[in-house]
mmCIF file of C-alpha atoms in Angstrom:
data_model
loop_
_atom_site.group_PDB
_atom_site.id
_atom_site.type_symbol
_atom_site.label_atom_id
_atom_site.label_comp_id
_atom_site.label_asym_id
_atom_site.label_seq_id
_atom_site.Cartn_x
_atom_site.Cartn_y
_atom_site.Cartn_z
ATOM 1 C CA MET O 1 -33.822 -6.335 17.461
ATOM 2 C CA ILE O 2 -31.183 -5.380 19.905
ATOM 3 C CA GLU O 3 -32.233 -2.406 21.905
ATOM 4 C CA LEU O 4 -29.188 -0.728 24.011
ATOM 5 C CA GLU O 5 -30.719 1.505 26.643
ATOM 6 C CA GLY O 6 -28.509 3.649 28.651
ATOM 7 C CA VAL O 7 -25.407 3.219 26.055
ATOM 8 C CA PRO O 8 -24.263 6.669 24.965
ATOM 9 C CA GLU O 9 -23.364 7.412 21.488
ATOM 10 C CA LEU O 10 -19.859 6.147 21.270
ATOM 11 C CA ILE O 11 -16.886 7.768 19.468
ATOM 12 C CA ASP O 12 -14.994 5.871 16.730
ATOM 13 C CA PRO O 13 -15.846 2.678 18.589
ATOM 14 C CA VAL O 14 -13.388 -0.593 17.982
ATOM 15 C CA MET O 15 -14.841 -3.828 19.328
ATOM 16 C CA VAL O 16 -12.119 -6.118 20.970
ATOM 17 C CA ALA O 17 -13.154 -9.646 21.743
ATOM 18 C CA ALA O 18 -11.513 -12.649 23.398
ATOM 19 C CA PHE O 19 -12.829 -16.017 24.539
ATOM 20 C CA GLU O 20 -11.701 -18.545 26.872
ATOM 21 C CA GLY O 21 -10.794 -22.074 25.983
ATOM 22 C CA TRP O 22 -9.688 -23.447 22.661
ATOM 23 C CA ASN O 23 -8.332 -20.131 21.202
ATOM 24 C CA ASP O 24 -6.735 -19.033 24.534
ATOM 25 C CA ALA O 25 -3.419 -20.551 25.315
ATOM 26 C CA GLY O 26 -1.907 -19.522 28.829
ATOM 27 C CA ASP O 27 -5.557 -17.472 29.395
ATOM 28 C CA ALA O 28 -3.450 -14.806 27.352
ATOM 29 C CA ALA O 29 -6.094 -13.342 25.248
ATOM 30 C CA SER O 30 -9.025 -13.395 27.773
ATOM 31 C CA THR O 31 -6.604 -11.681 30.401
ATOM 32 C CA ALA O 32 -5.785 -9.091 28.136
ATOM 33 C CA VAL O 33 -9.495 -7.989 27.749
ATOM 34 C CA ALA O 34 -9.911 -8.383 31.380
ATOM 35 C CA HIS O 35 -7.149 -5.841 31.608
ATOM 36 C CA LEU O 36 -8.526 -3.438 29.413
ATOM 37 C CA ASP O 37 -11.998 -3.685 31.405
ATOM 38 C CA ARG O 38 -10.417 -3.285 34.800
ATOM 39 C CA GLU O 39 -7.843 -0.255 33.801
ATOM 40 C CA TRP O 40 -10.596 1.692 31.867
ATOM 41 C CA LYS O 41 -13.537 1.004 34.356
ATOM 42 C CA GLY O 42 -15.693 -1.035 31.711
ATOM 43 C CA GLU O 43 -19.530 -0.958 32.265
ATOM 44 C CA VAL O 44 -21.217 -4.212 31.416
ATOM 45 C CA PHE O 45 -24.325 -3.156 29.258
ATOM 46 C CA ALA O 46 -25.119 -6.721 27.915
ATOM 47 C CA ALA O 47 -24.958 -10.456 28.467
ATOM 48 C CA LEU O 48 -25.892 -13.304 26.016
ATOM 49 C CA ASP O 49 -28.312 -15.825 26.977
ATOM 50 C CA ALA O 50 -26.205 -18.844 28.280
ATOM 51 C CA GLU O 51 -29.067 -21.216 27.590
ATOM 52 C CA ASP O 52 -28.627 -20.732 23.856
ATOM 53 C CA TYR O 53 -24.762 -21.131 23.478
ATOM 54 C CA TYR O 54 -23.300 -23.447 26.383
ATOM 55 C CA ASP O 55 -23.643 -26.972 27.396
ATOM 56 C CA PHE O 56 -23.493 -26.664 31.137
ATOM 57 C CA GLN O 57 -21.864 -30.303 31.604
ATOM 58 C CA VAL O 58 -18.735 -28.627 29.799
ATOM 59 C CA ASN O 59 -18.756 -25.208 31.039
ATOM 60 C CA ARG O 60 -20.566 -25.591 34.497
ATOM 61 C CA PRO O 61 -22.280 -22.450 36.548
ATOM 62 C CA THR O 62 -20.722 -21.641 39.878
ATOM 63 C CA VAL O 63 -22.447 -21.149 43.036
ATOM 64 C CA TRP O 64 -21.465 -18.323 45.455
ATOM 65 C CA LEU O 65 -22.675 -16.800 48.564
ATOM 66 C CA ASP O 66 -23.731 -13.008 48.689
ATOM 67 C CA ASN O 67 -24.241 -12.040 52.185
ATOM 68 C CA GLY O 68 -25.413 -15.353 53.113
ATOM 69 C CA VAL O 69 -27.475 -15.749 50.243
ATOM 70 C CA ARG O 70 -26.728 -18.204 47.395
ATOM 71 C CA LYS O 71 -26.274 -17.226 44.066
ATOM 72 C CA ILE O 72 -25.481 -18.561 40.374
ATOM 73 C CA THR O 73 -23.264 -17.251 37.937
ATOM 74 C CA TRP O 74 -23.928 -18.789 34.532
ATOM 75 C CA PRO O 75 -21.104 -19.171 31.718
ATOM 76 C CA THR O 76 -21.674 -16.613 29.275
ATOM 77 C CA THR O 77 -20.374 -13.825 27.197
ATOM 78 C CA ARG O 78 -20.522 -10.372 28.251
ATOM 79 C CA LEU O 79 -20.376 -6.820 26.406
ATOM 80 C CA SER O 80 -18.919 -3.720 28.290
ATOM 81 C CA VAL O 81 -18.155 -0.306 26.890
ATOM 82 C CA VAL O 82 -15.167 1.766 28.415
ATOM 83 C CA ARG O 83 -14.988 5.528 27.374
ATOM 84 C CA ILE O 84 -11.490 7.036 26.702
ATOM 85 C CA GLY O 85 -10.707 10.666 26.637
ATOM 86 C CA GLY O 86 -7.827 12.406 25.678
ATOM 87 C CA ASP O 87 -6.881 14.574 22.858
ATOM 88 C CA LYS O 88 -7.933 11.676 20.625
ATOM 89 C CA PRO O 89 -11.044 10.165 22.352
ATOM 90 C CA ARG O 90 -12.007 6.979 21.144
ATOM 91 C CA ASP O 91 -14.267 4.245 22.812
ATOM 92 C CA LEU O 92 -13.838 0.557 22.991
ATOM 93 C CA VAL O 93 -16.755 -2.103 23.178
ATOM 94 C CA LEU O 94 -15.201 -5.049 25.204
ATOM 95 C CA VAL O 95 -16.615 -8.728 24.602
ATOM 96 C CA ARG O 96 -15.333 -11.415 26.961
ATOM 97 C CA GLY O 97 -16.459 -14.863 27.402
ATOM 98 C CA ILE O 98 -16.173 -18.694 26.848
ATOM 99 C CA GLU O 99 -16.135 -20.232 23.473
ATOM 100 C CA PRO O 100 -19.715 -21.458 22.814
ATOM 101 C CA SER O 101 -20.545 -24.991 22.990
ATOM 102 C CA MET O 102 -23.074 -24.744 20.093
ATOM 103 C CA ARG O 103 -25.065 -22.407 17.420
ATOM 104 C CA TRP O 104 -21.804 -20.526 16.457
ATOM 105 C CA ARG O 105 -23.708 -18.748 13.618
ATOM 106 C CA SER O 106 -26.119 -17.584 15.975
ATOM 107 C CA PHE O 107 -23.521 -16.600 18.490
ATOM 108 C CA CYS O 108 -21.653 -14.501 15.657
ATOM 109 C CA ASN O 109 -24.890 -12.914 14.346
ATOM 110 C CA GLU O 110 -25.854 -11.611 17.828
ATOM 111 C CA ILE O 111 -22.071 -10.181 18.554
ATOM 112 C CA LEU O 112 -22.538 -8.523 14.971
ATOM 113 C CA GLY O 113 -26.022 -7.248 15.800
ATOM 114 C CA PHE O 114 -24.359 -5.227 18.846
ATOM 115 C CA ALA O 115 -21.577 -4.060 16.593
ATOM 116 C CA HIS O 116 -23.815 -2.815 14.102
ATOM 117 C CA GLU O 117 -26.099 -0.988 16.825
ATOM 118 C CA LEU O 118 -23.239 0.474 18.429
ATOM 119 C CA GLY O 119 -21.410 1.698 15.085
ATOM 120 C CA VAL O 120 -18.346 -0.400 15.518
ATOM 121 C CA GLU O 121 -15.543 0.523 12.961
ATOM 122 C CA MET O 122 -13.291 -2.503 13.260
ATOM 123 C CA VAL O 123 -13.441 -5.877 15.187
ATOM 124 C CA VAL O 124 -10.093 -7.063 16.686
ATOM 125 C CA ILE O 125 -10.367 -10.725 18.054
ATOM 126 C CA LEU O 126 -7.240 -11.851 20.280
ATOM 127 C CA GLY O 127 -6.104 -15.287 20.456
ATOM 128 C CA ALA O 128 -3.307 -17.132 21.769
ATOM 129 C CA LEU O 129 -1.681 -20.557 20.578
ATOM 130 C CA LEU O 130 0.952 -22.916 21.720
ATOM 131 C CA GLY O 131 4.047 -22.936 19.889
ATOM 132 C CA ASP O 132 7.743 -23.942 19.508
ATOM 133 C CA THR O 133 8.987 -20.536 21.002
ATOM 134 C CA PRO O 134 11.199 -19.824 23.794
ATOM 135 C CA HIS O 135 9.938 -18.404 26.955
ATOM 136 C CA THR O 136 13.258 -16.335 26.728
ATOM 137 C CA ARG O 137 12.434 -14.312 23.789
ATOM 138 C CA PRO O 138 9.974 -11.820 22.737
ATOM 139 C CA VAL O 139 6.502 -13.154 22.578
ATOM 140 C CA PRO O 140 5.853 -13.653 18.605
ATOM 141 C CA VAL O 141 2.316 -11.819 17.981
ATOM 142 C CA SER O 142 0.924 -12.004 14.521
ATOM 143 C CA GLY O 143 -1.895 -9.678 12.796
ATOM 144 C CA VAL O 144 -3.964 -11.594 10.367
ATOM 145 C CA THR O 145 -7.191 -10.599 8.291
ATOM 146 C CA SER O 146 -9.513 -11.982 5.510
ATOM 147 C CA ASP O 147 -9.529 -8.421 4.122
ATOM 148 C CA PRO O 148 -6.664 -7.940 1.157
ATOM 149 C CA ASP O 149 -7.146 -4.336 1.394
ATOM 150 C CA LEU O 150 -6.859 -4.472 5.268
ATOM 151 C CA ALA O 151 -3.958 -6.664 5.117
ATOM 152 C CA ARG O 152 -2.371 -3.860 2.747
ATOM 153 C CA THR O 153 -3.019 -0.964 4.691
ATOM 154 C CA MET O 154 -2.384 -2.099 8.096
ATOM 155 C CA ASP O 155 0.701 -4.206 7.436
ATOM 156 C CA LEU O 156 -1.047 -7.392 8.453
ATOM 157 C CA GLU O 157 -0.962 -11.122 7.045
ATOM 158 C CA GLU O 158 -3.871 -12.272 4.532
ATOM 159 C CA THR O 159 -4.773 -15.465 6.001
ATOM 160 C CA ARG O 160 -4.336 -18.608 4.011
ATOM 161 C CA TYR O 161 -5.207 -21.313 6.607
ATOM 162 C CA GLU O 162 -6.771 -24.270 5.835
ATOM 163 C CA GLY O 163 -7.995 -26.721 8.933
ATOM 164 C CA PRO O 164 -9.936 -26.873 12.260
ATOM 165 C CA THR O 165 -10.866 -23.657 13.376
ATOM 166 C CA GLY O 166 -12.327 -22.304 16.568
ATOM 167 C CA ILE O 167 -14.770 -19.149 17.428
ATOM 168 C CA VAL O 168 -12.012 -16.607 16.790
ATOM 169 C CA GLY O 169 -11.786 -18.084 13.023
ATOM 170 C CA ILE O 170 -15.750 -18.257 12.742
ATOM 171 C CA LEU O 171 -16.193 -14.688 14.128
ATOM 172 C CA GLN O 172 -13.659 -13.213 11.984
ATOM 173 C CA GLU O 173 -15.309 -14.620 8.667
ATOM 174 C CA ALA O 174 -18.557 -13.634 9.824
ATOM 175 C CA CYS O 175 -17.198 -10.064 10.322
ATOM 176 C CA THR O 176 -15.840 -10.224 6.611
ATOM 177 C CA HIS O 177 -19.003 -11.588 5.128
ATOM 178 C CA ALA O 178 -20.733 -8.757 7.090
ATOM 179 C CA GLY O 179 -18.696 -6.128 5.628
ATOM 180 C CA VAL O 180 -17.089 -5.380 8.954
ATOM 181 C CA PRO O 181 -13.484 -4.837 8.866
ATOM 182 C CA ALA O 182 -11.645 -7.572 11.277
ATOM 183 C CA VAL O 183 -8.206 -8.388 12.441
ATOM 184 C CA SER O 184 -7.168 -11.319 14.842
ATOM 185 C CA LEU O 185 -4.044 -10.852 16.996
ATOM 186 C CA TRP O 186 -2.268 -14.140 18.007
ATOM 187 C CA ALA O 187 0.285 -14.468 20.691
ATOM 188 C CA ALA O 188 2.762 -17.543 20.378
ATOM 189 C CA VAL O 189 3.047 -19.487 23.921
ATOM 190 C CA PRO O 190 5.867 -21.755 24.886
ATOM 191 C CA HIS O 191 4.001 -25.117 24.813
ATOM 192 C CA TYR O 192 6.341 -26.494 27.330
ATOM 193 C CA VAL O 193 5.100 -23.952 30.005
ATOM 194 C CA SER O 194 1.392 -23.599 28.944
ATOM 195 C CA GLN O 195 -0.308 -23.387 32.158
ATOM 196 C CA PRO O 196 -2.043 -20.018 32.786
ATOM 197 C CA PRO O 197 -1.144 -17.435 33.653
ATOM 198 C CA ASN O 198 1.146 -15.966 31.104
ATOM 199 C CA PRO O 199 1.434 -12.346 31.616
ATOM 200 C CA LYS O 200 4.229 -11.835 29.084
ATOM 201 C CA ALA O 201 1.986 -13.011 26.250
ATOM 202 C CA THR O 202 -0.803 -10.728 27.622
ATOM 203 C CA LEU O 203 1.435 -7.734 27.649
ATOM 204 C CA ALA O 204 2.665 -8.697 23.955
ATOM 205 C CA LEU O 205 -1.008 -8.641 22.813
ATOM 206 C CA LEU O 206 -1.824 -5.427 24.442
ATOM 207 C CA ASN O 207 1.474 -3.992 23.033
ATOM 208 C CA ARG O 208 0.320 -5.024 19.440
ATOM 209 C CA LEU O 209 -3.194 -3.856 20.174
ATOM 210 C CA GLU O 210 -1.923 -0.485 21.021
ATOM 211 C CA ASP O 211 -0.153 -0.048 17.697
ATOM 212 C CA LEU O 212 -2.959 -1.399 15.690
ATOM 213 C CA ILE O 213 -5.746 0.971 17.231
ATOM 214 C CA GLY O 214 -3.570 4.054 18.172
ATOM 215 C CA LEU O 215 -4.253 4.060 21.775
ATOM 216 C CA ARG O 216 -2.031 4.388 24.855
ATOM 217 C CA ILE O 217 -2.945 1.179 27.156
ATOM 218 C CA PRO O 218 -2.162 1.560 30.735
ATOM 219 C CA LEU O 219 0.009 -1.484 31.693
ATOM 220 C CA GLY O 220 -0.354 -1.312 35.263
ATOM 221 C CA GLU O 221 1.695 -4.209 36.709
ATOM 222 C CA LEU O 222 1.795 -6.427 33.992
ATOM 223 C CA PRO O 223 5.477 -5.716 32.922
ATOM 224 C CA GLU O 224 6.555 -6.396 36.474
ATOM 225 C CA ASP O 225 4.532 -9.574 36.433
ATOM 226 C CA ALA O 226 5.791 -10.766 33.099
ATOM 227 C CA ARG O 227 9.399 -10.115 34.429
ATOM 228 C CA ALA O 228 8.526 -12.428 37.372
ATOM 229 C CA TRP O 229 6.991 -15.028 35.215
ATOM 230 C CA GLN O 230 10.367 -15.214 32.823
ATOM 231 C CA LEU O 231 12.431 -15.437 36.066
ATOM 232 C CA GLY O 232 10.266 -18.128 37.701
ATOM 233 C CA VAL O 233 10.349 -20.151 34.327
ATOM 234 C CA ASP O 234 14.167 -19.684 33.921
ATOM 235 C CA GLN O 235 14.645 -21.112 37.400
ATOM 236 C CA LEU O 236 12.308 -24.180 36.645
ATOM 237 C CA ALA O 237 14.311 -24.567 33.216
ATOM 238 C CA ALA O 238 17.482 -24.543 35.007
ATOM 239 C CA GLU O 239 16.968 -27.253 37.384
ATOM 240 C CA ASP O 240 16.619 -29.795 34.448
ATOM 241 C CA SER O 241 19.446 -30.186 32.005
ATOM 242 C CA GLU O 242 17.022 -31.583 29.220
ATOM 243 C CA VAL O 243 14.729 -28.536 29.475
ATOM 244 C CA ALA O 244 17.674 -26.131 29.363
ATOM 245 C CA GLU O 245 19.012 -27.789 26.304
ATOM 246 C CA TYR O 246 15.619 -27.864 24.623
ATOM 247 C CA VAL O 247 15.236 -24.254 25.461
ATOM 248 C CA GLN O 248 18.802 -23.352 23.877
ATOM 249 C CA THR O 249 17.776 -25.258 20.808
ATOM 250 C CA LEU O 250 14.624 -22.969 20.275
ATOM 251 C CA GLU O 251 16.711 -20.169 20.961
ATOM 252 C CA GLU O 252 19.188 -20.722 18.446
ATOM 253 C CA ALA O 253 16.219 -21.522 15.844
ATOM 254 C CA ARG O 254 14.497 -18.202 16.711
ATOM 255 C CA ASP O 255 17.497 -16.194 16.487
ATOM 256 C CA THR O 256 18.763 -17.534 13.222
ATOM 257 C CA ALA O 257 15.240 -16.861 11.766
ATOM 258 C CA GLU O 258 15.441 -13.258 12.835
ATOM 259 C CA LEU O 259 18.667 -12.608 11.637
ATOM 260 C CA PRO O 260 17.262 -11.281 8.102
ATOM 261 C CA GLU O 261 14.834 -9.025 10.175
ATOM 262 C CA ALA O 262 17.337 -6.418 11.305
ATOM 263 C CA SER O 263 16.065 -4.032 8.824
ATOM 264 C CA GLY O 264 15.580 -0.167 8.652
ATOM 265 C CA GLU O 265 12.131 -1.049 8.512
ATOM 266 C CA ALA O 266 12.012 -3.291 11.779
ATOM 267 C CA ILE O 267 14.224 -0.684 13.534
ATOM 268 C CA ALA O 268 11.782 2.400 12.548
ATOM 269 C CA ARG O 269 8.726 0.458 14.100
ATOM 270 C CA GLU O 270 10.673 -0.098 17.429
ATOM 271 C CA PHE O 271 11.675 3.418 17.529
ATOM 272 C CA GLU O 272 8.257 4.886 16.646
ATOM 273 C CA ARG O 273 6.821 2.595 19.822
ATOM 274 C CA TYR O 274 9.563 4.046 22.018
ATOM 275 C CA LEU O 275 8.385 7.662 21.015
ATOM 276 C CA ARG O 276 4.737 6.674 21.697
ATOM 277 C CA ARG O 277 5.596 5.503 25.271
ATOM 278 C CA ARG O 278 7.904 8.350 26.323
ATOM 279 C CA GLU O 279 6.475 10.816 28.958
ATOM 280 C CA PRO O 280 6.804 14.512 28.367
ATOM 281 C CA GLY O 281 9.799 15.612 29.531
ATOM 282 C CA GLN O 282 11.340 11.965 30.438
ATOM 283 C CA GLY O 283 14.893 11.036 29.343
ATOM 284 C CA PRO O 284 15.991 8.185 27.083
ATOM 285 C CA GLY O 285 14.313 4.791 28.094
ATOM 286 C CA LEU O 286 11.002 2.933 27.548
ATOM 287 C CA ALA O 287 8.287 4.712 29.570
ATOM 288 C CA THR O 288 6.344 1.533 30.443
ATOM 289 C CA GLU O 289 4.844 1.254 33.960
ATOM 290 C CA GLY O 290 7.154 -0.932 36.042
ATOM 291 C CA GLY O 291 10.452 -0.407 34.563
ATOM 292 C CA ASP O 292 12.484 -1.098 31.582
ATOM 293 C CA ALA O 293 10.394 -3.781 29.609
ATOM 294 C CA SER O 294 12.335 -3.900 26.472
ATOM 295 C CA TYR O 295 12.945 -7.658 26.341
ATOM 296 C CA LEU O 296 9.096 -7.562 26.182
ATOM 297 C CA ARG O 297 8.542 -5.946 23.239
ATOM 298 C CA ASP O 298 7.084 -7.605 19.990
ATOM 299 C CA PRO O 299 9.705 -8.606 17.511
ATOM 300 C CA PRO O 300 9.635 -7.325 14.132
ATOM 301 C CA PRO O 301 7.660 -9.988 12.008
ATOM 302 C CA GLY O 302 10.228 -12.438 10.922
ATOM 303 C CA GLY O 303 9.657 -16.255 10.649
ATOM 304 C CA ARG O 304 6.358 -17.222 11.345
ATOM 305 C CA ALA O 305 4.909 -18.783 14.324
ATOM 306 C CA ARG O 306 4.364 -22.532 13.700
ATOM 307 C CA PRO O 307 1.385 -23.436 15.952
ATOM 308 C CA PRO O 308 1.428 -27.543 16.950
ATOM 309 C CA LYS O 309 -0.308 -29.949 14.674
ATOM 310 C CA PRO O 310 -3.842 -30.905 15.455
ATOM 311 C CA ASP O 311 -2.917 -34.075 16.846
ATOM 312 C CA GLN O 312 0.162 -33.001 18.079
ATOM 313 C CA PRO O 313 0.181 -29.785 20.140
ATOM 314 C CA GLY O 314 3.986 -29.584 20.806
ATOM 315 C CA PRO O 315 6.942 -31.458 19.726
ATOM 316 C CA GLU O 316 6.735 -35.072 20.868
ATOM 317 C CA SER O 317 10.253 -34.716 21.957
ATOM 318 C CA ALA O 318 9.948 -31.581 23.832
ATOM 319 C CA PRO O 319 10.422 -32.007 27.657
ATOM 320 C CA GLU O 320 7.653 -30.611 30.104
ATOM 321 C CA LEU O 321 8.843 -28.221 32.717
ATOM 322 C CA PRO O 322 8.372 -29.521 36.229
ATOM 323 C CA GLY O 323 4.642 -29.142 37.111
ATOM 324 C CA ALA O 324 3.715 -27.847 33.828
ATOM 325 C CA PRO O 325 0.608 -29.805 32.448
ATOM 326 C CA GLU O 326 1.033 -32.016 29.639
ATOM 327 C CA ALA O 327 -0.418 -30.944 26.303
ATOM 328 C CA SER O 328 -3.212 -33.004 25.133
ATOM 329 C CA PRO O 329 -4.770 -33.045 21.577
ATOM 330 C CA GLY O 330 -7.253 -30.645 23.096
ATOM 331 C CA ASP O 331 -4.445 -28.207 24.102
ATOM 332 C CA GLY O 332 -2.978 -26.819 21.062
ATOM 333 C CA PRO O 333 -4.509 -23.977 19.260
ATOM 334 C CA GLY O 334 -5.514 -24.528 15.823
ATOM 335 C CA ASP O 335 -6.753 -20.900 15.934
ATOM 336 C CA GLY O 336 -4.037 -20.286 18.351
ATOM 337 C CA THR O 337 -5.653 -21.704 21.645
ATOM 338 C CA THR O 338 -4.945 -23.503 24.426
ATOM 339 C CA ASP O 339 -7.184 -26.556 23.870
ATOM 340 C CA GLY O 340 -7.792 -27.708 20.303
ATOM 341 C CA PRO O 341 -5.756 -28.784 17.570
ATOM 342 C CA ALA O 342 -3.275 -26.488 16.424
ATOM 343 C CA GLU O 343 -4.108 -23.717 13.812
ATOM 344 C CA GLY O 344 -2.890 -20.516 13.099
ATOM 345 C CA PRO O 345 -3.894 -17.158 12.108
ATOM 346 C CA ALA O 346 -7.186 -16.776 10.302
ATOM 347 C CA ASP O 347 -7.925 -17.250 13.497
ATOM 348 C CA GLY O 348 -4.207 -18.237 14.396
ATOM 349 C CA PRO O 349 -0.980 -16.568 13.830
ATOM 350 C CA ALA O 350 1.002 -16.112 10.974
ATOM 351 C CA ASP O 351 4.060 -18.333 11.047
ATOM 352 C CA GLY O 352 5.580 -16.561 13.985
ATOM 353 C CA ASP O 353 8.876 -15.592 14.839
ATOM 354 C CA GLY O 354 10.592 -19.210 15.418
ATOM 355 C CA ALA O 355 7.403 -20.287 16.809
ATOM 356 C CA GLY O 356 7.257 -23.173 14.589
ATOM 357 C CA GLY O 357 4.876 -23.461 11.192
ATOM 358 C CA ASP O 358 1.894 -22.081 9.407
ATOM 359 C CA ALA O 359 -0.500 -20.304 11.511
ATOM 360 C CA GLU O 360 -4.195 -20.045 10.284
ATOM 361 C CA LYS O 361 -3.635 -17.661 7.301
#
């Protein structure tokens, strides 16, 4: 039985989870949860026993010095809670850890035990996959669920994915079988610049999460970091004609796929976000911390982000940016991740916006 001492009664709690590893291309998802924890000063109240779920030869513990005393940090998954006040208070339970090496069913049952004890109303799992998407365009973010009713009421994709999956897909299905509403949000990360960090993808996930749960998320320096990241990749791409030509090909494919999406509904969604982000008394413009970030906004769901195939994380002909690690069969999401076979929304994204193929659905 889970006993939660010192954890106050929560208000309309939502659990937000992310796991490093196969489901986390560019560390975009785990960084998003870390951002929430840092900005809202989350308090850790529980940690899963590392002995139960991790192979320490795969995820090694680290040794560090604390005032001359050697200490060990073990790889694990920690839960923290953040209290969000305001006119419409709502609390978050943040789950951040590493994809477990073993006993996935027990792992999910333990997470669900905490969700039950805390009265969690919905679980949102963040993930990121490698896809054929240009770094110069808004990051495609797909929302998927196994619940047909939830898909209809929250304008989400109902997952149709079949194939290898990661802990994101397993936890989502565990939630569904336990009767807990669950949603996965997947960001498509350009496979040709897959090394972390990717603040642009992290920002896109937080924007979509903000829309989903109806909370204003403080973005801090993320918009500026995202701009700096894009400028850096622009510069690297400009130094290699093959890379520049490849990026242009992706841009053309993406723009063509999005043409039909210039609809009234898409425009309305963007305008609603603009209004939500305006500060009282502020003139025209997007009120993001750090300046205008309109180019970073999530595009209306157009074509679907096609994750790389299990044995082919990205197009074999795609050139790599200078210094970018070459994708390997373990580095493409299957459920949208950094190191695993490709997969899409059920724990991978819906076919994205020009990201290329069926995501886990």
